[in-house]
C-alpha cells in the first residue's frame, strides 16, 4: 500500500515519517498553465472538481489525494485526471480496496498536519470506514480540548445513480449531518463544486463532501471570478438560485436542478417559486431559509434520501421554531420512498423524487390543487 511509503518502510522509517516528507510542488508545476481561462463560459462538474484539486495541491504541498484508482486509472469518474503525472505517487496515492485501512491512515496524517483528500468510489463504501470518520476525525478536536485539528476531506459520489441497486444508492447527507464535529457539503453546479471543494480543503476541520455521479458530466455557466485560483465559497451559506414570492423550495445536490425545472413549470401557471440551493447541510443556513419563508409564507423541501429523520425534517423544524407564525400553509416534504432502492428501472424512478412531485407539492402549498387526502 502507498507505493512511495512502502519503499521507505522497507528501509526503516514509519509511515507517519514518510508522509511528512511529501515533496512540495515544483516551481514548474506551480506555474503551469491552468486548464481553464477566464474566457471559459461553461464547465462540467467533473472539470470543476479536478481544477479545484489541482489548484489546491499546487498551492499547498501538504494536500494529497488517496483512494481506489485515483492514480494510474485517474479516478473511477476521472476526477483526478492528470494529477498523478503532475504531482507523482507521493501525493496521488492508489490504495487497495480497504476503506477502513486507508481512511485510518488519512486521519492519522491529518493529525500530523497534512491535508488528506480521501476519495470513496461511492459513499456507500464509507460505511467500511465510518468509525474513523466519526469517532476519530469528527471528535478528536473536542476530545483534545482543541489541541488536535483534523483538516481532512472525505469526498465521492453520493445518493442514487442508475441501476446500481439498494446497496449502492443511499444518500448519506442526514447520516453525517447528525454528527457534531463534521461539516457536510453537497454541491449542485460547477461553481458549487469548485468553490466548496476549495473551501473544504482549506478548512481546519473534517469535511464530508457529497457529490452526485449523475452531475459529473453536466455543464454549467461559470464566471471569471469563480475561475480565479483564490476563489472559495463560504461553508454554511445557501444560495438563492431563483427568486420568487409565492412558495419557497429548498433542495441540495441533484434535486436543485429538479427544483429549478419545477419552478419554471409553476411560473407558467402564475406561481412564483423561490429556489434555495442549500449547498451546506451542516452547518445549515437557517437564516436564509427562514428569511425566504417569511417572504413567501410557504415551504416545500426536497431530498433524495429517506424521509424519516431527514434534512427536510430538520428544515421544517427550524421554520416551526423560528417562523411558524409566517406560514400560510402546511409544510410540504418530498423525499425518496421509505424502502431500499429497487433495482428495476421503473420502480427506481418511483422511489426517487421527480419534477412533477415538486410541482404538485407547490400547488398544494399554494392551494391550487386538490389536497392529497381528498383524492385518496
mmCIF file of C-alpha atoms in Angstrom:
data_model
loop_
_atom_site.group_PDB
_atom_site.id
_atom_site.type_symbol
_atom_site.label_atom_id
_atom_site.label_comp_id
_atom_site.label_asym_id
_atom_site.label_seq_id
_atom_site.Cartn_x
_atom_site.Cartn_y
_atom_site.Cartn_z
ATOM 1 C CA UNK A 1 0.000 0.000 0.000
ATOM 2 C CA UNK A 2 1.121 3.536 -0.814
ATOM 3 C CA UNK A 3 3.920 2.845 -3.268
ATOM 4 C CA UNK A 4 6.348 5.515 -2.104
ATOM 5 C CA UNK A 5 5.666 4.791 1.559
ATOM 6 C CA UNK A 6 6.216 1.078 1.061
ATOM 7 C CA UNK A 7 9.630 1.695 -0.412
ATOM 8 C CA UNK A 8 10.598 3.841 2.561
ATOM 9 C CA UNK A 9 9.190 1.464 5.140
ATOM 10 C CA UNK A 10 11.453 -1.245 3.816
ATOM 11 C CA UNK A 11 14.461 0.769 4.996
ATOM 12 C CA UNK A 12 13.147 1.706 8.402
ATOM 13 C CA UNK A 13 11.096 4.950 8.788
ATOM 14 C CA UNK A 14 7.487 4.634 9.943
ATOM 15 C CA UNK A 15 4.616 5.637 7.667
ATOM 16 C CA UNK A 16 3.959 8.895 9.530
ATOM 17 C CA UNK A 17 7.547 9.991 8.931
ATOM 18 C CA UNK A 18 7.257 9.168 5.254
ATOM 19 C CA UNK A 19 4.027 11.108 4.853
ATOM 20 C CA UNK A 20 5.618 14.156 6.488
ATOM 21 C CA UNK A 21 8.213 14.116 3.755
ATOM 22 C CA UNK A 22 5.690 14.699 0.977
ATOM 23 C CA UNK A 23 7.523 16.796 -1.562
ATOM 24 C CA UNK A 24 6.171 20.291 -2.308
ATOM 25 C CA UNK A 25 5.024 21.024 -5.813
ATOM 26 C CA UNK A 26 7.848 22.101 -8.082
ATOM 27 C CA UNK A 27 8.046 25.630 -9.397
ATOM 28 C CA UNK A 28 7.196 24.307 -12.837
ATOM 29 C CA UNK A 29 4.040 22.672 -11.556
ATOM 30 C CA UNK A 30 3.003 25.773 -9.644
ATOM 31 C CA UNK A 31 3.452 27.931 -12.726
ATOM 32 C CA UNK A 32 1.868 25.546 -15.208
ATOM 33 C CA UNK A 33 -0.971 26.973 -17.213
ATOM 34 C CA UNK A 34 -4.326 26.093 -15.743
ATOM 35 C CA UNK A 35 -6.828 24.205 -17.859
ATOM 36 C CA UNK A 36 -9.499 26.862 -17.706
ATOM 37 C CA UNK A 37 -9.027 30.505 -18.599
ATOM 38 C CA UNK A 38 -11.172 33.470 -17.702
ATOM 39 C CA UNK A 39 -12.615 33.265 -21.206
ATOM 40 C CA UNK A 40 -14.339 29.959 -20.447
ATOM 41 C CA UNK A 41 -18.129 30.166 -20.468
ATOM 42 C CA UNK A 42 -19.079 26.721 -19.187
ATOM 43 C CA UNK A 43 -17.523 23.975 -17.104
ATOM 44 C CA UNK A 44 -18.651 20.496 -16.149
ATOM 45 C CA UNK A 45 -18.849 19.479 -12.509
ATOM 46 C CA UNK A 46 -16.093 16.944 -13.220
ATOM 47 C CA UNK A 47 -13.798 19.682 -14.560
ATOM 48 C CA UNK A 48 -14.646 21.932 -11.623
ATOM 49 C CA UNK A 49 -13.663 19.279 -9.082
ATOM 50 C CA UNK A 50 -10.485 18.418 -10.987
ATOM 51 C CA UNK A 51 -9.377 22.039 -11.264
ATOM 52 C CA UNK A 52 -10.089 22.673 -7.571
ATOM 53 C CA UNK A 53 -7.977 19.680 -6.550
ATOM 54 C CA UNK A 54 -5.192 20.692 -8.929
ATOM 55 C CA UNK A 55 -5.006 24.276 -7.715
ATOM 56 C CA UNK A 56 -5.143 23.400 -4.020
ATOM 57 C CA UNK A 57 -2.436 20.744 -4.435
ATOM 58 C CA UNK A 58 -0.300 23.263 -6.303
ATOM 59 C CA UNK A 59 -0.807 25.941 -3.650
ATOM 60 C CA UNK A 60 -0.241 23.736 -0.593
ATOM 61 C CA UNK A 61 2.274 20.855 -0.561
ATOM 62 C CA UNK A 62 0.559 19.320 2.477
ATOM 63 C CA UNK A 63 -2.522 18.467 0.369
ATOM 64 C CA UNK A 64 -2.577 14.947 -1.068
ATOM 65 C CA UNK A 65 -5.178 12.635 -2.590
ATOM 66 C CA UNK A 66 -5.685 8.973 -1.794
ATOM 67 C CA UNK A 67 -8.230 6.313 -2.691
ATOM 68 C CA UNK A 68 -9.011 3.441 -5.007
ATOM 69 C CA UNK A 69 -7.928 4.021 -8.627
ATOM 70 C CA UNK A 70 -7.245 7.739 -8.141
ATOM 71 C CA UNK A 71 -3.765 7.490 -9.657
ATOM 72 C CA UNK A 72 -2.977 5.174 -12.558
ATOM 73 C CA UNK A 73 -6.634 4.946 -13.620
ATOM 74 C CA UNK A 74 -7.120 8.709 -12.992
ATOM 75 C CA UNK A 75 -10.180 8.131 -10.856
ATOM 76 C CA UNK A 76 -13.218 5.936 -11.341
ATOM 77 C CA UNK A 77 -15.030 9.044 -12.606
ATOM 78 C CA UNK A 78 -11.884 10.801 -13.895
ATOM 79 C CA UNK A 79 -12.000 13.474 -11.217
ATOM 80 C CA UNK A 80 -8.250 13.051 -10.607
ATOM 81 C CA UNK A 81 -7.304 13.066 -14.290
ATOM 82 C CA UNK A 82 -3.744 14.255 -14.822
ATOM 83 C CA UNK A 83 -2.900 14.664 -11.145
ATOM 84 C CA UNK A 84 -0.622 11.618 -10.845
ATOM 85 C CA UNK A 85 1.514 12.803 -13.758
ATOM 86 C CA UNK A 86 1.728 16.288 -12.277
ATOM 87 C CA UNK A 87 2.288 15.524 -8.593
ATOM 88 C CA UNK A 88 3.654 11.993 -8.557
ATOM 89 C CA UNK A 89 2.834 8.890 -6.471
ATOM 90 C CA UNK A 90 3.795 10.546 -3.173
ATOM 91 C CA UNK A 91 0.790 12.865 -3.432
ATOM 92 C CA UNK A 92 -1.669 10.861 -5.535
ATOM 93 C CA UNK A 93 -1.849 7.522 -3.768
ATOM 94 C CA UNK A 94 -3.563 4.432 -5.154
ATOM 95 C CA UNK A 95 -4.842 2.227 -2.340
ATOM 96 C CA UNK A 96 -6.119 -1.333 -2.077
ATOM 97 C CA UNK A 97 -9.848 -1.959 -1.689
ATOM 98 C CA UNK A 98 -9.756 -1.332 2.058
ATOM 99 C CA UNK A 99 -11.667 1.775 3.069
ATOM 100 C CA UNK A 100 -11.110 1.161 6.788
ATOM 101 C CA UNK A 101 -7.357 0.973 6.202
ATOM 102 C CA UNK A 102 -6.688 3.977 4.011
ATOM 103 C CA UNK A 103 -9.208 6.199 5.832
ATOM 104 C CA UNK A 104 -7.461 5.481 9.118
ATOM 105 C CA UNK A 105 -4.091 6.292 7.567
ATOM 106 C CA UNK A 106 -5.501 9.568 6.198
ATOM 107 C CA UNK A 107 -6.931 10.612 9.571
ATOM 108 C CA UNK A 108 -3.555 9.901 11.179
ATOM 109 C CA UNK A 109 -1.847 12.020 8.514
ATOM 110 C CA UNK A 110 -4.273 14.872 9.282
ATOM 111 C CA UNK A 111 -3.336 14.601 12.972
ATOM 112 C CA UNK A 112 0.248 15.326 11.898
ATOM 113 C CA UNK A 113 -0.653 18.483 9.956
ATOM 114 C CA UNK A 114 -1.139 17.133 6.441
ATOM 115 C CA UNK A 115 -4.336 17.769 4.467
ATOM 116 C CA UNK A 116 -5.583 14.489 3.002
ATOM 117 C CA UNK A 117 -8.390 14.285 0.472
ATOM 118 C CA UNK A 118 -9.899 10.798 0.685
ATOM 119 C CA UNK A 119 -11.907 9.614 -2.305
ATOM 120 C CA UNK A 120 -14.558 6.963 -1.818
ATOM 121 C CA UNK A 121 -15.567 5.319 -5.080
ATOM 122 C CA UNK A 122 -19.085 5.697 -3.707
ATOM 123 C CA UNK A 123 -20.142 6.974 -0.298
ATOM 124 C CA UNK A 124 -21.838 3.655 0.296
ATOM 125 C CA UNK A 125 -18.317 2.286 0.800
ATOM 126 C CA UNK A 126 -17.665 4.877 3.505
ATOM 127 C CA UNK A 127 -19.643 2.567 5.773
ATOM 128 C CA UNK A 128 -16.486 0.462 5.982
ATOM 129 C CA UNK A 129 -14.638 3.491 7.384
ATOM 130 C CA UNK A 130 -17.363 5.163 9.430
ATOM 131 C CA UNK A 131 -15.579 4.595 12.748
ATOM 132 C CA UNK A 132 -12.579 6.597 11.532
ATOM 133 C CA UNK A 133 -14.812 9.354 10.137
ATOM 134 C CA UNK A 134 -16.997 9.769 13.223
ATOM 135 C CA UNK A 135 -15.001 8.567 16.213
ATOM 136 C CA UNK A 136 -11.535 9.627 15.050
ATOM 137 C CA UNK A 137 -11.936 12.581 12.668
ATOM 138 C CA UNK A 138 -15.094 14.273 13.962
ATOM 139 C CA UNK A 139 -14.441 14.031 17.707
ATOM 140 C CA UNK A 140 -10.694 14.492 18.111
ATOM 141 C CA UNK A 141 -10.679 18.287 18.183
ATOM 142 C CA UNK A 142 -13.245 18.333 21.003
ATOM 143 C CA UNK A 143 -11.710 15.449 22.941
ATOM 144 C CA UNK A 144 -8.254 17.029 22.777
ATOM 145 C CA UNK A 145 -9.571 20.408 24.008
ATOM 146 C CA UNK A 146 -8.663 21.943 20.666
ATOM 147 C CA UNK A 147 -5.096 20.654 20.610
ATOM 148 C CA UNK A 148 -5.658 18.375 17.600
ATOM 149 C CA UNK A 149 -7.021 19.687 14.322
ATOM 150 C CA UNK A 150 -8.159 17.238 11.672
ATOM 151 C CA UNK A 151 -8.047 19.021 8.280
ATOM 152 C CA UNK A 152 -9.354 16.232 6.065
ATOM 153 C CA UNK A 153 -11.879 15.923 3.236
ATOM 154 C CA UNK A 154 -13.908 12.783 2.554
ATOM 155 C CA UNK A 155 -15.339 13.057 -0.956
ATOM 156 C CA UNK A 156 -17.046 10.949 -3.610
ATOM 157 C CA UNK A 157 -20.411 10.281 -5.271
ATOM 158 C CA UNK A 158 -23.436 10.089 -3.001
ATOM 159 C CA UNK A 159 -27.067 9.113 -3.498
ATOM 160 C CA UNK A 160 -28.839 7.316 -6.306
ATOM 161 C CA UNK A 161 -27.122 6.805 -9.652
ATOM 162 C CA UNK A 162 -28.900 4.499 -12.124
ATOM 163 C CA UNK A 163 -29.498 0.778 -11.826
ATOM 164 C CA UNK A 164 -26.979 0.059 -9.079
ATOM 165 C CA UNK A 165 -29.375 -1.375 -6.510
ATOM 166 C CA UNK A 166 -30.073 -0.761 -2.837
ATOM 167 C CA UNK A 167 -26.519 -1.100 -1.508
ATOM 168 C CA UNK A 168 -25.039 1.490 -3.887
ATOM 169 C CA UNK A 169 -27.832 4.097 -3.932
ATOM 170 C CA UNK A 170 -28.063 5.586 -0.449
ATOM 171 C CA UNK A 171 -27.853 9.272 0.359
ATOM 172 C CA UNK A 172 -25.682 9.922 3.415
ATOM 173 C CA UNK A 173 -26.455 13.611 3.923
ATOM 174 C CA UNK A 174 -28.603 13.059 7.007
ATOM 175 C CA UNK A 175 -26.274 10.329 8.346
ATOM 176 C CA UNK A 176 -23.222 12.571 8.515
ATOM 177 C CA UNK A 177 -25.087 15.822 9.216
ATOM 178 C CA UNK A 178 -26.179 14.232 12.503
ATOM 179 C CA UNK A 179 -22.603 14.274 13.829
ATOM 180 C CA UNK A 180 -21.085 17.235 15.731
ATOM 181 C CA UNK A 181 -17.555 17.911 14.527
ATOM 182 C CA UNK A 182 -18.260 17.224 10.853
ATOM 183 C CA UNK A 183 -19.084 19.731 8.140
ATOM 184 C CA UNK A 184 -21.228 18.329 5.328
ATOM 185 C CA UNK A 185 -21.376 19.891 1.862
ATOM 186 C CA UNK A 186 -23.463 18.906 -1.172
ATOM 187 C CA UNK A 187 -22.661 20.812 -4.400
ATOM 188 C CA UNK A 188 -25.035 21.138 -7.340
ATOM 189 C CA UNK A 189 -23.349 23.246 -10.032
ATOM 190 C CA UNK A 190 -19.789 23.639 -11.301
ATOM 191 C CA UNK A 191 -19.496 26.821 -9.223
ATOM 192 C CA UNK A 192 -20.615 24.918 -6.144
ATOM 193 C CA UNK A 193 -18.225 22.044 -6.809
ATOM 194 C CA UNK A 194 -15.208 24.246 -7.382
ATOM 195 C CA UNK A 195 -15.847 26.793 -4.635
ATOM 196 C CA UNK A 196 -16.963 24.360 -1.965
ATOM 197 C CA UNK A 197 -14.173 21.826 -2.570
ATOM 198 C CA UNK A 198 -11.569 24.561 -2.272
ATOM 199 C CA UNK A 199 -13.177 25.724 0.961
ATOM 200 C CA UNK A 200 -13.309 22.150 2.265
ATOM 201 C CA UNK A 201 -9.612 21.513 1.578
ATOM 202 C CA UNK A 202 -8.616 24.769 3.302
ATOM 203 C CA UNK A 203 -10.859 24.164 6.314
ATOM 204 C CA UNK A 204 -9.219 23.096 9.608
ATOM 205 C CA UNK A 205 -11.990 20.588 10.373
ATOM 206 C CA UNK A 206 -13.145 17.316 8.744
ATOM 207 C CA UNK A 207 -15.499 17.853 5.824
ATOM 208 C CA UNK A 208 -17.783 15.278 4.201
ATOM 209 C CA UNK A 209 -18.153 16.312 0.562
ATOM 210 C CA UNK A 210 -21.137 14.658 -1.114
ATOM 211 C CA UNK A 211 -21.012 14.722 -4.902
ATOM 212 C CA UNK A 212 -23.506 13.209 -7.338
ATOM 213 C CA UNK A 213 -22.428 10.802 -10.050
ATOM 214 C CA UNK A 214 -25.159 11.906 -12.447
ATOM 215 C CA UNK A 215 -23.998 15.537 -12.226
ATOM 216 C CA UNK A 216 -20.337 14.929 -13.130
ATOM 217 C CA UNK A 217 -20.932 15.407 -16.846
ATOM 218 C CA UNK A 218 -23.367 18.320 -16.507
ATOM 219 C CA UNK A 219 -22.139 21.704 -17.785
ATOM 220 C CA UNK A 220 -22.882 24.985 -16.053
ATOM 221 C CA UNK A 221 -22.104 28.639 -16.828
ATOM 222 C CA UNK A 222 -19.134 29.855 -14.845
ATOM 223 C CA UNK A 223 -17.696 33.325 -14.305
ATOM 224 C CA UNK A 224 -14.162 34.665 -14.348
ATOM 225 C CA UNK A 225 -14.417 35.225 -10.589
ATOM 226 C CA UNK A 226 -15.089 31.530 -9.988
ATOM 227 C CA UNK A 227 -12.119 30.596 -12.180
ATOM 228 C CA UNK A 228 -9.722 32.638 -10.072
ATOM 229 C CA UNK A 229 -7.423 30.404 -8.027
ATOM 230 C CA UNK A 230 -8.249 32.299 -4.827
ATOM 231 C CA UNK A 231 -11.997 31.688 -5.175
ATOM 232 C CA UNK A 232 -13.807 29.742 -2.479
ATOM 233 C CA UNK A 233 -17.396 29.639 -1.295
ATOM 234 C CA UNK A 234 -18.276 30.147 2.365
ATOM 235 C CA UNK A 235 -19.223 26.978 4.220
ATOM 236 C CA UNK A 236 -22.648 27.293 5.825
ATOM 237 C CA UNK A 237 -24.158 29.675 3.283
ATOM 238 C CA UNK A 238 -27.005 28.729 0.931
ATOM 239 C CA UNK A 239 -27.629 30.283 -2.493
ATOM 240 C CA UNK A 240 -30.931 31.586 -3.806
ATOM 241 C CA UNK A 241 -30.886 30.126 -7.310
ATOM 242 C CA UNK A 242 -34.182 31.702 -8.322
ATOM 243 C CA UNK A 243 -36.120 34.421 -6.548
ATOM 244 C CA UNK A 244 -39.857 34.123 -6.004
ATOM 245 C CA UNK A 245 -42.683 35.368 -3.817
ATOM 246 C CA UNK A 246 -45.299 32.602 -3.547
ATOM 247 C CA UNK A 247 -43.506 29.497 -2.238
ATOM 248 C CA UNK A 248 -40.004 28.560 -1.025
ATOM 249 C CA UNK A 249 -38.425 25.352 -2.361
ATOM 250 C CA UNK A 250 -35.286 24.031 -0.653
ATOM 251 C CA UNK A 251 -33.061 21.394 -2.253
ATOM 252 C CA UNK A 252 -29.469 20.191 -2.455
ATOM 253 C CA UNK A 253 -27.297 18.334 -4.956
ATOM 254 C CA UNK A 254 -29.150 16.914 -7.979
ATOM 255 C CA UNK A 255 -32.543 17.927 -6.592
ATOM 256 C CA UNK A 256 -31.683 21.610 -7.109
ATOM 257 C CA UNK A 257 -31.951 21.051 -10.855
ATOM 258 C CA UNK A 258 -35.311 19.389 -10.407
ATOM 259 C CA UNK A 259 -36.492 22.293 -8.240
ATOM 260 C CA UNK A 260 -35.490 24.799 -10.913
ATOM 261 C CA UNK A 261 -37.367 22.824 -13.564
ATOM 262 C CA UNK A 262 -40.418 22.728 -11.315
ATOM 263 C CA UNK A 263 -40.173 26.470 -10.691
ATOM 264 C CA UNK A 264 -40.186 27.106 -14.424
ATOM 265 C CA UNK A 265 -43.284 24.951 -14.860
ATOM 266 C CA UNK A 266 -45.006 26.677 -11.935
ATOM 267 C CA UNK A 267 -44.271 30.114 -13.392
ATOM 268 C CA UNK A 268 -46.399 29.229 -16.411
ATOM 269 C CA UNK A 269 -49.314 28.734 -14.031
ATOM 270 C CA UNK A 270 -48.784 32.003 -12.224
ATOM 271 C CA UNK A 271 -46.898 30.634 -9.203
ATOM 272 C CA UNK A 272 -43.617 32.366 -8.365
ATOM 273 C CA UNK A 273 -41.300 29.875 -6.629
ATOM 274 C CA UNK A 274 -38.103 30.793 -4.800
ATOM 275 C CA UNK A 275 -35.481 28.021 -5.096
ATOM 276 C CA UNK A 276 -32.794 27.709 -2.415
ATOM 277 C CA UNK A 277 -29.699 25.628 -3.119
ATOM 278 C CA UNK A 278 -28.630 24.582 0.382
ATOM 279 C CA UNK A 279 -25.005 23.860 -0.602
ATOM 280 C CA UNK A 280 -24.119 23.275 3.060
ATOM 281 C CA UNK A 281 -26.025 20.614 5.003
ATOM 282 C CA UNK A 282 -24.060 21.089 8.216
ATOM 283 C CA UNK A 283 -23.874 23.899 9.137
ATOM 284 C CA UNK A 284 -27.323 24.641 7.710
ATOM 285 C CA UNK A 285 -28.119 28.181 6.579
ATOM 286 C CA UNK A 286 -31.235 28.580 8.702
ATOM 287 C CA UNK A 287 -31.210 32.359 8.306
ATOM 288 C CA UNK A 288 -31.607 32.261 4.511
ATOM 289 C CA UNK A 289 -34.309 29.585 4.693
ATOM 290 C CA UNK A 290 -36.344 31.427 7.315
ATOM 291 C CA UNK A 291 -35.991 34.783 5.580
ATOM 292 C CA UNK A 292 -37.366 33.237 2.407
ATOM 293 C CA UNK A 293 -40.287 31.572 4.210
ATOM 294 C CA UNK A 294 -41.143 34.854 5.914
ATOM 295 C CA UNK A 295 -41.426 36.347 2.429
ATOM 296 C CA UNK A 296 -43.299 33.553 0.629
ATOM 297 C CA UNK A 297 -45.224 32.116 3.633
ATOM 298 C CA UNK A 298 -44.946 28.591 2.208
ATOM 299 C CA UNK A 299 -42.289 25.875 2.168
ATOM 300 C CA UNK A 300 -41.552 22.751 0.120
ATOM 301 C CA UNK A 301 -38.450 20.695 1.000
ATOM 302 C CA UNK A 302 -36.863 18.208 -1.402
ATOM 303 C CA UNK A 303 -34.297 15.464 -0.848
ATOM 304 C CA UNK A 304 -33.420 12.110 -2.407
ATOM 305 C CA UNK A 305 -32.846 10.363 0.891
ATOM 306 C CA UNK A 306 -35.276 8.545 3.150
ATOM 307 C CA UNK A 307 -37.927 10.759 4.766
ATOM 308 C CA UNK A 308 -37.562 9.754 8.409
ATOM 309 C CA UNK A 309 -35.107 11.943 10.381
ATOM 310 C CA UNK A 310 -34.105 13.606 7.119
ATOM 311 C CA UNK A 311 -32.799 17.012 6.052
ATOM 312 C CA UNK A 312 -36.345 18.122 5.189
ATOM 313 C CA UNK A 313 -37.493 17.277 8.700
ATOM 314 C CA UNK A 314 -34.710 19.419 10.173
ATOM 315 C CA UNK A 315 -35.585 22.341 7.878
ATOM 316 C CA UNK A 316 -39.256 22.011 8.791
ATOM 317 C CA UNK A 317 -38.428 22.118 12.496
ATOM 318 C CA UNK A 318 -36.239 25.181 12.003
ATOM 319 C CA UNK A 319 -39.125 27.008 10.324
ATOM 320 C CA UNK A 320 -41.595 25.892 13.010
ATOM 321 C CA UNK A 321 -39.254 27.184 15.706
ATOM 322 C CA UNK A 322 -38.380 30.498 14.062
ATOM 323 C CA UNK A 323 -41.094 31.394 11.536
ATOM 324 C CA UNK A 324 -44.229 29.416 12.406
ATOM 325 C CA UNK A 325 -46.470 32.490 12.550
ATOM 326 C CA UNK A 326 -45.494 33.359 8.954
ATOM 327 C CA UNK A 327 -46.734 30.068 7.464
ATOM 328 C CA UNK A 328 -49.966 30.248 5.455
ATOM 329 C CA UNK A 329 -49.992 26.524 4.606
ATOM 330 C CA UNK A 330 -48.615 23.242 5.967
ATOM 331 C CA UNK A 331 -45.010 22.494 5.033
ATOM 332 C CA UNK A 332 -44.701 20.014 2.162
ATOM 333 C CA UNK A 333 -41.861 17.480 2.389
ATOM 334 C CA UNK A 334 -40.710 15.490 -0.647
ATOM 335 C CA UNK A 335 -38.208 12.663 -0.143
ATOM 336 C CA UNK A 336 -37.221 9.300 -1.527
ATOM 337 C CA UNK A 337 -39.506 6.357 -0.863
ATOM 338 C CA UNK A 338 -39.051 4.760 2.559
ATOM 339 C CA UNK A 339 -37.786 1.498 1.063
ATOM 340 C CA UNK A 340 -34.380 0.166 -0.052
ATOM 341 C CA UNK A 341 -33.711 1.352 -3.605
ATOM 342 C CA UNK A 342 -35.264 -1.046 -6.147
ATOM 343 C CA UNK A 343 -33.094 -2.351 -8.972
ATOM 344 C CA UNK A 344 -35.806 -2.350 -11.665
ATOM 345 C CA UNK A 345 -35.706 0.914 -13.615
ATOM 346 C CA UNK A 346 -39.440 1.586 -13.387
ATOM 347 C CA UNK A 347 -39.502 1.042 -9.625
ATOM 348 C CA UNK A 348 -36.292 3.016 -9.150
ATOM 349 C CA UNK A 349 -37.893 6.032 -10.799
ATOM 350 C CA UNK A 350 -40.878 5.747 -8.469
ATOM 351 C CA UNK A 351 -38.574 5.648 -5.439
ATOM 352 C CA UNK A 352 -36.809 8.946 -6.262
ATOM 353 C CA UNK A 353 -38.492 12.392 -6.293
ATOM 354 C CA UNK A 354 -39.439 13.674 -9.733
ATOM 355 C CA UNK A 355 -40.140 17.179 -11.064
ATOM 356 C CA UNK A 356 -43.892 16.519 -11.160
ATOM 357 C CA UNK A 357 -43.829 15.662 -7.449
ATOM 358 C CA UNK A 358 -42.390 19.101 -6.700
ATOM 359 C CA UNK A 359 -44.942 20.853 -8.886
ATOM 360 C CA UNK A 360 -47.833 19.077 -7.187
ATOM 361 C CA UNK A 361 -46.470 19.846 -3.708
ATOM 362 C CA UNK A 362 -46.014 23.534 -4.522
ATOM 363 C CA UNK A 363 -49.547 23.716 -5.862
ATOM 364 C CA UNK A 364 -50.894 22.125 -2.700
ATOM 365 C CA UNK A 365 -48.983 24.657 -0.610
ATOM 366 C CA UNK A 366 -50.483 27.443 -2.693
ATOM 367 C CA UNK A 367 -53.979 25.899 -2.503
ATOM 368 C CA UNK A 368 -54.009 25.455 -6.252
ATOM 369 C CA UNK A 369 -54.694 21.711 -6.231
ATOM 370 C CA UNK A 370 -56.948 19.187 -4.529
ATOM 371 C CA UNK A 371 -55.303 18.018 -1.250
ATOM 372 C CA UNK A 372 -53.840 14.510 -1.306
ATOM 373 C CA UNK A 373 -56.260 13.289 1.398
ATOM 374 C CA UNK A 374 -59.266 14.276 -0.726
ATOM 375 C CA UNK A 375 -58.057 12.176 -3.655
ATOM 376 C CA UNK A 376 -57.228 9.070 -1.602
#
